[in-house]
PDB file of C-alpha atoms in Angstrom:
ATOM      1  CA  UNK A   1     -62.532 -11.564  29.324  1.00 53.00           C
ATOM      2  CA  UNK A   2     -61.801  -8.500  30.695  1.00 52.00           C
ATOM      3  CA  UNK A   3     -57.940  -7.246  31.899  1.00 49.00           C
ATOM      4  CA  UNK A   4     -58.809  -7.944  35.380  1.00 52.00           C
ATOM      5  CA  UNK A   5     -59.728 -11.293  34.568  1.00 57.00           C
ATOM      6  CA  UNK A   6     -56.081 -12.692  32.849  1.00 52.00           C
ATOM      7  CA  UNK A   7     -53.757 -14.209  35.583  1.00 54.00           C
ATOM      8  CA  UNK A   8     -49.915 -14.414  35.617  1.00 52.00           C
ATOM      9  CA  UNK A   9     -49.179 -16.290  33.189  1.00 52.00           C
ATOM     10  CA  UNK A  10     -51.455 -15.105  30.861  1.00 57.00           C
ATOM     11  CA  UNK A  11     -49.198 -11.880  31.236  1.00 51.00           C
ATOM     12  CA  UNK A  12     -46.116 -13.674  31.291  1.00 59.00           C
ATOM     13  CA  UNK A  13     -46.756 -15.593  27.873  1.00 60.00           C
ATOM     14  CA  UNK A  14     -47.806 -12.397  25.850  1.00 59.00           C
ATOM     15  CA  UNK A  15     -44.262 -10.766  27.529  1.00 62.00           C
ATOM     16  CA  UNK A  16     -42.690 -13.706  25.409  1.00 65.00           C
ATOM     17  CA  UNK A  17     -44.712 -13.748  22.237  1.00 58.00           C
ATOM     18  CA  UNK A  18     -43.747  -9.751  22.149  1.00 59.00           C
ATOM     19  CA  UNK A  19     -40.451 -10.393  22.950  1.00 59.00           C
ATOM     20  CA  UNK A  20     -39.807 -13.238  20.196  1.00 55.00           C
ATOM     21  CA  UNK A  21     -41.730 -10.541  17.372  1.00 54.00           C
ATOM     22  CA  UNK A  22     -39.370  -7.365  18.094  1.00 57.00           C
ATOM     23  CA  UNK A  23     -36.490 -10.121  18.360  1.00 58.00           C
ATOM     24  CA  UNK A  24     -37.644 -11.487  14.840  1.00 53.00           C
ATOM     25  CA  UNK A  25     -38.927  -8.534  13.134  1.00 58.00           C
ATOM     26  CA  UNK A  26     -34.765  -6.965  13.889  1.00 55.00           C
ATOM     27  CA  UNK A  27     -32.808  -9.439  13.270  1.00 54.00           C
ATOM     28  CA  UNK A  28     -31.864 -10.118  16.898  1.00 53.00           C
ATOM     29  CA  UNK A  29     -31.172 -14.017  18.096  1.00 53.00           C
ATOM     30  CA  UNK A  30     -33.834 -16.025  19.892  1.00 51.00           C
ATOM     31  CA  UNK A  31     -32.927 -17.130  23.995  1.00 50.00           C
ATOM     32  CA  UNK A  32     -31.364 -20.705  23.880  1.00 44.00           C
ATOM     33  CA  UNK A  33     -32.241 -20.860  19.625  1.00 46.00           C
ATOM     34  CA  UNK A  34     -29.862 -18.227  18.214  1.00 48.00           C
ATOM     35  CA  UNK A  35     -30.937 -16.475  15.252  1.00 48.00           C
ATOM     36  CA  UNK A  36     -33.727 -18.580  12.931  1.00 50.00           C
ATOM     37  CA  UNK A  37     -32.045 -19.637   9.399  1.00 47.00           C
ATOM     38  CA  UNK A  38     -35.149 -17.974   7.569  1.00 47.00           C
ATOM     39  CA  UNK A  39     -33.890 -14.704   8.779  1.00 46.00           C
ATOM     40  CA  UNK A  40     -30.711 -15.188   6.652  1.00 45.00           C
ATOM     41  CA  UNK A  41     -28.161 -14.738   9.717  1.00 43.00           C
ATOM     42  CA  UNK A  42     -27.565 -18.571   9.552  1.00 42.00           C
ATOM     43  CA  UNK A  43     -23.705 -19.740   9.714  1.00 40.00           C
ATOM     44  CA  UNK A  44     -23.739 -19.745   6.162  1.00 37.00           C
ATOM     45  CA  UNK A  45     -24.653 -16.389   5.437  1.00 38.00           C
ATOM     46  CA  UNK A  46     -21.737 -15.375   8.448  1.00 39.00           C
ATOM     47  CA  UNK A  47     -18.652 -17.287   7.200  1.00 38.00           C
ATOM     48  CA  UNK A  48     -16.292 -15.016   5.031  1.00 35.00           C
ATOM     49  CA  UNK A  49     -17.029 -15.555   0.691  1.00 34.00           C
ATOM     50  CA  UNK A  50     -13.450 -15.654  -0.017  1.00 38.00           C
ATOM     51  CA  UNK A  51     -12.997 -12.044   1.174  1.00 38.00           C
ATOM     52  CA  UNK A  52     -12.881  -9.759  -2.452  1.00 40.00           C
ATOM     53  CA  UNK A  53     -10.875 -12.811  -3.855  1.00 41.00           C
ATOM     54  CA  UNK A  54     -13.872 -14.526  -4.695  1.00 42.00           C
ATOM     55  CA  UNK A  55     -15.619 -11.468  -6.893  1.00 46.00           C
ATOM     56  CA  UNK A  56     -12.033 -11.088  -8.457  1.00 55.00           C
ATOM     57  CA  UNK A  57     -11.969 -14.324  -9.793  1.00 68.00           C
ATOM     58  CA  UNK A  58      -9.245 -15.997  -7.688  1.00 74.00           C
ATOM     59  CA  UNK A  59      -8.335 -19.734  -7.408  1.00 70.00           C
ATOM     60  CA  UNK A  60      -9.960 -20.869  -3.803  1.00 72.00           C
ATOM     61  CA  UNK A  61      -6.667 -22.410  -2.248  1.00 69.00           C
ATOM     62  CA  UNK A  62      -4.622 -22.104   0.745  1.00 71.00           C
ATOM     63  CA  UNK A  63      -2.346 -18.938   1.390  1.00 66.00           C
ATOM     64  CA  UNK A  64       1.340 -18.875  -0.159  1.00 70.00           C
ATOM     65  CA  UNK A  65       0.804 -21.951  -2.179  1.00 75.00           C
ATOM     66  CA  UNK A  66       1.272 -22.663  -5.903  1.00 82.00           C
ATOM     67  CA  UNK A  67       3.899 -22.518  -8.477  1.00 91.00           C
ATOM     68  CA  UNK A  68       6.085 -19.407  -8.587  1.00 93.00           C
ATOM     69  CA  UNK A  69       4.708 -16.539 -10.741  1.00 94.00           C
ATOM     70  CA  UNK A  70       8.139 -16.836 -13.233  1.00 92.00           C
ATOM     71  CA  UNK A  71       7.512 -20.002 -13.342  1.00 94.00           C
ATOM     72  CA  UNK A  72       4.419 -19.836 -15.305  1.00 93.00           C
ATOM     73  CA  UNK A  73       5.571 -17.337 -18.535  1.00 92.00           C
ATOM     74  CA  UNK A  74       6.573 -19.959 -21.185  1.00 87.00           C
ATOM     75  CA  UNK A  75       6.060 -17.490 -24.476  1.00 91.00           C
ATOM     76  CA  UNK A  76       9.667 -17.897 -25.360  1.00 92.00           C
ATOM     77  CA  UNK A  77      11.679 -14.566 -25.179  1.00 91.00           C
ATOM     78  CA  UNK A  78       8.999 -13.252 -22.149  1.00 95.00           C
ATOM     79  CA  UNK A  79      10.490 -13.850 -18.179  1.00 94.00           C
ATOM     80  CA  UNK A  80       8.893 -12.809 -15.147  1.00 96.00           C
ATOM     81  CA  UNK A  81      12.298 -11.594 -13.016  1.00 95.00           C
ATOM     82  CA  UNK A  82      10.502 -11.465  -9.623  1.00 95.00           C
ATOM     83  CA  UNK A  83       7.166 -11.192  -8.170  1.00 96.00           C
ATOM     84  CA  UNK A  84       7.441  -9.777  -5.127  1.00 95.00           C
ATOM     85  CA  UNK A  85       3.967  -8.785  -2.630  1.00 93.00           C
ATOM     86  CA  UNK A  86       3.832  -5.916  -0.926  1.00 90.00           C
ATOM     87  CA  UNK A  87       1.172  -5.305   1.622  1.00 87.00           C
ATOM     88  CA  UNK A  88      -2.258  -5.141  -0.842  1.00 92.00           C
ATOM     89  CA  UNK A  89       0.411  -4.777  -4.220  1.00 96.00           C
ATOM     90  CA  UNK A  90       1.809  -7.265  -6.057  1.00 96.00           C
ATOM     91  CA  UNK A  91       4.696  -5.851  -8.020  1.00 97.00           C
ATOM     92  CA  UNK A  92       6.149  -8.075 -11.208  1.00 98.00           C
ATOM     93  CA  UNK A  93       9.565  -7.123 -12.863  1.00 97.00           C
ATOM     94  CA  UNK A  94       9.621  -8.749 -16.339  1.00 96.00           C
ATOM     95  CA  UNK A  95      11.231  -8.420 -19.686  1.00 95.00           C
ATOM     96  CA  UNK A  96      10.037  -8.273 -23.377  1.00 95.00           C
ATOM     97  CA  UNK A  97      12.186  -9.589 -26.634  1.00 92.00           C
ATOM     98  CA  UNK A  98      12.716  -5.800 -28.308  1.00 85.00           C
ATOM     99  CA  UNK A  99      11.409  -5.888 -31.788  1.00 80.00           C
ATOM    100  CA  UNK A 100      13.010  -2.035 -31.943  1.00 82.00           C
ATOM    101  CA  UNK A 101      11.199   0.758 -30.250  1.00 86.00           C
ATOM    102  CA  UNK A 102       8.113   1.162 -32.218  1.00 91.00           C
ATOM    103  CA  UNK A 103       4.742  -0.374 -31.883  1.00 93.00           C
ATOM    104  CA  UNK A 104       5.819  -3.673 -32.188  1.00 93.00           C
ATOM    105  CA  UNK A 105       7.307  -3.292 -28.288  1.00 93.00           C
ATOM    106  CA  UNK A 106       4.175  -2.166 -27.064  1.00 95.00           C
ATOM    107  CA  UNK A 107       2.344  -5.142 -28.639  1.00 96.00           C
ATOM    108  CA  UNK A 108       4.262  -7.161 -26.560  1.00 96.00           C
ATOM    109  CA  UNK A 109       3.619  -5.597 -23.744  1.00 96.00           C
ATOM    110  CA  UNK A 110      -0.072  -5.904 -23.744  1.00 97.00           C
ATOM    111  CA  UNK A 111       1.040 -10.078 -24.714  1.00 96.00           C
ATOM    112  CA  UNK A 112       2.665  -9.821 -21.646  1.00 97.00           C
ATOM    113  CA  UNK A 113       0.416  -8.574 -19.625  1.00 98.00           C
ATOM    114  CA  UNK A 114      -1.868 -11.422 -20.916  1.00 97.00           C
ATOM    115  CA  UNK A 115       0.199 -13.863 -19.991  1.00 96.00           C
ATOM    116  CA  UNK A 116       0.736 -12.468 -16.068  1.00 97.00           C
ATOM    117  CA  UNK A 117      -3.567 -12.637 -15.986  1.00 96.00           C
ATOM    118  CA  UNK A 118      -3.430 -16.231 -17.255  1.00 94.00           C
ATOM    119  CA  UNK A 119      -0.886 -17.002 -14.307  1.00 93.00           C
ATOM    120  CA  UNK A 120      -2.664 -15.151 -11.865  1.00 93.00           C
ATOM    121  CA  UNK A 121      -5.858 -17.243 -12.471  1.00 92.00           C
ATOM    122  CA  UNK A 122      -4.097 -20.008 -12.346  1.00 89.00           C
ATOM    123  CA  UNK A 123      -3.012 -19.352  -9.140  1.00 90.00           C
ATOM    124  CA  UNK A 124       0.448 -18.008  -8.085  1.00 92.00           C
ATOM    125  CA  UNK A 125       2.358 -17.985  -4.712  1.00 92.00           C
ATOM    126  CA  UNK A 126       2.785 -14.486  -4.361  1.00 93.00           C
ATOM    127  CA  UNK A 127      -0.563 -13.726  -5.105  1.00 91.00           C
ATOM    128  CA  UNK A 128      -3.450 -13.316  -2.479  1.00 88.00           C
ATOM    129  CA  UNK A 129      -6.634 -11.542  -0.892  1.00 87.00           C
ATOM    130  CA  UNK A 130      -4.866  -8.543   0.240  1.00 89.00           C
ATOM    131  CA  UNK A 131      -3.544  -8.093  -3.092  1.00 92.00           C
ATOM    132  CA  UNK A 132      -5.713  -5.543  -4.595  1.00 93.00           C
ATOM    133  CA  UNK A 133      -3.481  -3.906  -7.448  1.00 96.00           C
ATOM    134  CA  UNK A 134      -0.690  -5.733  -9.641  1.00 97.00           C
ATOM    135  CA  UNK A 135       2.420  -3.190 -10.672  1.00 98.00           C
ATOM    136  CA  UNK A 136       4.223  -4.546 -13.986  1.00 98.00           C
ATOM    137  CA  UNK A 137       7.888  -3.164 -14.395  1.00 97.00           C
ATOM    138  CA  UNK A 138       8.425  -3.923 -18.191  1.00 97.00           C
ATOM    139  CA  UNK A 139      11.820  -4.252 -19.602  1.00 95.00           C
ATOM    140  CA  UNK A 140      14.093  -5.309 -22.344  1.00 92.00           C
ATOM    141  CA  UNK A 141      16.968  -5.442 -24.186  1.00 86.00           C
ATOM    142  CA  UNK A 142      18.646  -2.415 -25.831  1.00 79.00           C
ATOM    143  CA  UNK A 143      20.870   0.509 -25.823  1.00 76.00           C
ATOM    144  CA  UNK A 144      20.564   2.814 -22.105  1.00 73.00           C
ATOM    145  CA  UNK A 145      20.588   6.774 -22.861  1.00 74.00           C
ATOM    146  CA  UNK A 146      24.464   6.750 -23.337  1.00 79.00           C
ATOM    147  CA  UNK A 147      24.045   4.908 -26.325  1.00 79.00           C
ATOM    148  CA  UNK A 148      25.472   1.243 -24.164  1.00 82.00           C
ATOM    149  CA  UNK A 149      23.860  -1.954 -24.702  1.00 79.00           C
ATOM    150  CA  UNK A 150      21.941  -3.428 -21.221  1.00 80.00           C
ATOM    151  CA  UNK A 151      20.454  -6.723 -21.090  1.00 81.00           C
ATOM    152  CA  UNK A 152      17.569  -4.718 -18.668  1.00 85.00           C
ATOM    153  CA  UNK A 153      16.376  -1.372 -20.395  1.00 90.00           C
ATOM    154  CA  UNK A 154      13.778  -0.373 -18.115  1.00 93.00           C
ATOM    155  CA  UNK A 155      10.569   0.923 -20.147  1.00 94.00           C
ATOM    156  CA  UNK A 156       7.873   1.746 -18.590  1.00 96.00           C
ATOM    157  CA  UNK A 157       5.701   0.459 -15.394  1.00 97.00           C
ATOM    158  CA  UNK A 158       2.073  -0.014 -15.641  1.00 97.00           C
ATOM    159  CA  UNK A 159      -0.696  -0.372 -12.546  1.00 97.00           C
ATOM    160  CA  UNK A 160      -3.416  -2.488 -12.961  1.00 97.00           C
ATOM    161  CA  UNK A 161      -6.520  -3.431 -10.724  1.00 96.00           C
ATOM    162  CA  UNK A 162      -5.918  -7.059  -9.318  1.00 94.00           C
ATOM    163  CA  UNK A 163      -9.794  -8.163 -10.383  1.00 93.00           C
ATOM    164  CA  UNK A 164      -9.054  -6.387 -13.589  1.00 95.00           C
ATOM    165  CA  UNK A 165      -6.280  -9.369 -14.450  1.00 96.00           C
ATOM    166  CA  UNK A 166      -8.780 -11.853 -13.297  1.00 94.00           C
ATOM    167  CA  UNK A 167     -11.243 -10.974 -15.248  1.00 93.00           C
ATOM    168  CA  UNK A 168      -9.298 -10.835 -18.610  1.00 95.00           C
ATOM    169  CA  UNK A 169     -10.559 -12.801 -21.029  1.00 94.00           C
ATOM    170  CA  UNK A 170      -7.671 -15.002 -23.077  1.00 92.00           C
ATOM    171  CA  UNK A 171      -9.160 -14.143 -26.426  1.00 95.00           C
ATOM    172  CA  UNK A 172      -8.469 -10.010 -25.562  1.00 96.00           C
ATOM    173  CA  UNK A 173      -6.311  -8.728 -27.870  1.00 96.00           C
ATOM    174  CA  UNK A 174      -3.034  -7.053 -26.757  1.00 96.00           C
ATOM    175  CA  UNK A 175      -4.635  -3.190 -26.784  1.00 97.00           C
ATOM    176  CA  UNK A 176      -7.535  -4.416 -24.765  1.00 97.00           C
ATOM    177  CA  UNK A 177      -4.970  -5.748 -21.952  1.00 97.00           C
ATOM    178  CA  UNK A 178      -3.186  -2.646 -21.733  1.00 97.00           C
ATOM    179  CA  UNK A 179      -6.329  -0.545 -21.798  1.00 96.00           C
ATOM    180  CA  UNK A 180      -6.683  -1.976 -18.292  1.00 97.00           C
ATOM    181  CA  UNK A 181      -4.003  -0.039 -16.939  1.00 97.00           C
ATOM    182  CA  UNK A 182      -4.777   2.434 -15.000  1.00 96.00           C
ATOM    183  CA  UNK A 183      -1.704   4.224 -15.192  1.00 95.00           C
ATOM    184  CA  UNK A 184       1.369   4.344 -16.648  1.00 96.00           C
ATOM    185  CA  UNK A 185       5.165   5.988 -16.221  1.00 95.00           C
ATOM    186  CA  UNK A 186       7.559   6.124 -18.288  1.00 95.00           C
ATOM    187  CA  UNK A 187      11.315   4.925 -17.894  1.00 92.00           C
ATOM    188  CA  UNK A 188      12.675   5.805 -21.156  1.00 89.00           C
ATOM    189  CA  UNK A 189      11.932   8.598 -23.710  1.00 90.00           C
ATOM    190  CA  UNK A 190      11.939   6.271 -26.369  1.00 90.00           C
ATOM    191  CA  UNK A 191       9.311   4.186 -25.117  1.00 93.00           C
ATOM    192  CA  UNK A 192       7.151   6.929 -24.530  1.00 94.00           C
ATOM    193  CA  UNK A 193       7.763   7.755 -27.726  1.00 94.00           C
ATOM    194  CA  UNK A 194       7.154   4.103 -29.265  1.00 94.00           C
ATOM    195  CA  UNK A 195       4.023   3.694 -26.887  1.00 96.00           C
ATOM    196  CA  UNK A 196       2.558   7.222 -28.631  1.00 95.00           C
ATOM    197  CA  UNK A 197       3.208   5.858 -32.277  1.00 96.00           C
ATOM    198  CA  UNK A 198       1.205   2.699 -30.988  1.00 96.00           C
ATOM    199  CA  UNK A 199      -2.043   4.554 -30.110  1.00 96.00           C
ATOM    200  CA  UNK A 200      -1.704   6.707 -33.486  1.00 96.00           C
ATOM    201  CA  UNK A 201      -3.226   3.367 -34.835  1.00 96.00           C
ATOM    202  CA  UNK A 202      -6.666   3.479 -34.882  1.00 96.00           C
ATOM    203  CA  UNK A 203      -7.475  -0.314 -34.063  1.00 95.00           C
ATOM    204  CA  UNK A 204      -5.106   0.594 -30.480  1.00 96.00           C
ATOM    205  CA  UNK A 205      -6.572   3.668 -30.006  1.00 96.00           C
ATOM    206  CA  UNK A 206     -10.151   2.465 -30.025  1.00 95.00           C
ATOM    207  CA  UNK A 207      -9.325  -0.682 -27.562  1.00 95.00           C
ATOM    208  CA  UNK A 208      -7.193   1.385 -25.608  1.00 96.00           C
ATOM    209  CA  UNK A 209      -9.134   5.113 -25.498  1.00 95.00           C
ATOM    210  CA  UNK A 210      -8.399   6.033 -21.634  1.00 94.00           C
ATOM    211  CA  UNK A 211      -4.607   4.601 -21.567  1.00 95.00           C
ATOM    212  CA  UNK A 212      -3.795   6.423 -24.206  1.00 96.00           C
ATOM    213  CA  UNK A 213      -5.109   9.589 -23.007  1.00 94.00           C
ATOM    214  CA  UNK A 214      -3.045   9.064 -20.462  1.00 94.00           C
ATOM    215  CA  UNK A 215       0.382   8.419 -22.756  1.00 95.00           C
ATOM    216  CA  UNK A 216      -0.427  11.520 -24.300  1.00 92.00           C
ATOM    217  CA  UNK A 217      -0.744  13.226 -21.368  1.00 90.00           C
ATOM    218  CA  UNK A 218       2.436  11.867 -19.591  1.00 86.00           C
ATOM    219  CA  UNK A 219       5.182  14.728 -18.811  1.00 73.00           C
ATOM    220  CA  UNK A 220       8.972  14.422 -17.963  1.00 58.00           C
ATOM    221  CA  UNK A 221       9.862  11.962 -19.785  1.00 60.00           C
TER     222      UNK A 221
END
């Protein structure tokens, strides 16, 4: 058949046969069909997976719902003071029992900081999908730099990545929580001090290489 030959429609249909294979071939939808589900553009691929909650191991739930975060510490002698969100950080005030400034405070600390990732995958009420980096204020009990005793001795304050918490494992040990921070400033010289006798053991040290570069490194205090 030669070109001369084809009538109107035969143009017309191989206008719409080209038009469906450039549609197809990028992605674009169909006239009156949308976009085919082979393509992968279905609804399912479009709906939202949970935003970065999902990757960071976060309980699917509504907004603002669950039990309060200080509701959730029940190591006796460990309390969650507030939990407070703000913007994409969630910022946690807590305190420690004080064993005496040595090693044996920083231990807790890292027990601690287990037990906030246990109640953050549990699901919390100040916790959500914006939140994107969890600030723990540690304190205790003890004498301030004047020598008088405070029933809140602030320590030290540690940043950690939100999916970080979520994906802590319960059997980590205490150095392998706190090796997750990601930085760390210090409060008190003594705690400084009591957080560099911790890493001068070698088990801490090796589960906790980076952070405590970075007590070593810490100035002003």
């Amino acid at each position: 058949m030669k070109l001369s030959d084809l009538k109107w429609w035969h143009w017309t249909a191989a206008t719409i046969v080209l038009a469906v294979v450039i549609r197809v071939a990028t992605g674009g939808p169909l006239p009156f069909v949308g976009r085919p589900s082979f393509l992968g553009h279905g609804s399912a691929a479009q709906k939202p997976t949970g935003a970065a909650s999902a990757s960071a191991g976060r309980p699917e739930r509504a907004p603002n719902t669950g039990p309060q975060m200080r509701t959730m510490i029940a190591t006796p002698g460990f309390e969650v003071i507030a939990a407070t969100p703000e913007r994409d950080r969630l910022t946690i005030d807590a305190s420690i029992p004080n064993p005496g400034m040595g090693p044996g405070l920083v231990d807790q600390s890292g027990v601690l900081v287990k037990e906030i990732a246990k109640a953050l995958q549990s699901g919390v009420a100040e916790d959500s999908s914006a939140v994107t980096e969890v600030r723990l204020l540690v304190a205790t009990k003890g004498a301030d730099r004047t020598g008088k005793p405070v029933a809140h001795l602030s320590l030290y304050s540690l940043a950690f990545k939100a999916s970080d918490l979520f994906g802590l494992k319960s059997t980590a040990s205490p150095a392998q929580a706190l090796g997750l921070a990601q930085s760390v400033v210090f409060n008190d010289p003594d705690a400084h001090k009591a957080m560099k006798d911790w890493c001068a053991v070698q088990a801490n040290f090796n589960d906790a290489l980076a952070f405590c570069g970075r007590v070593s490194a810490a100035k002003g205090v």
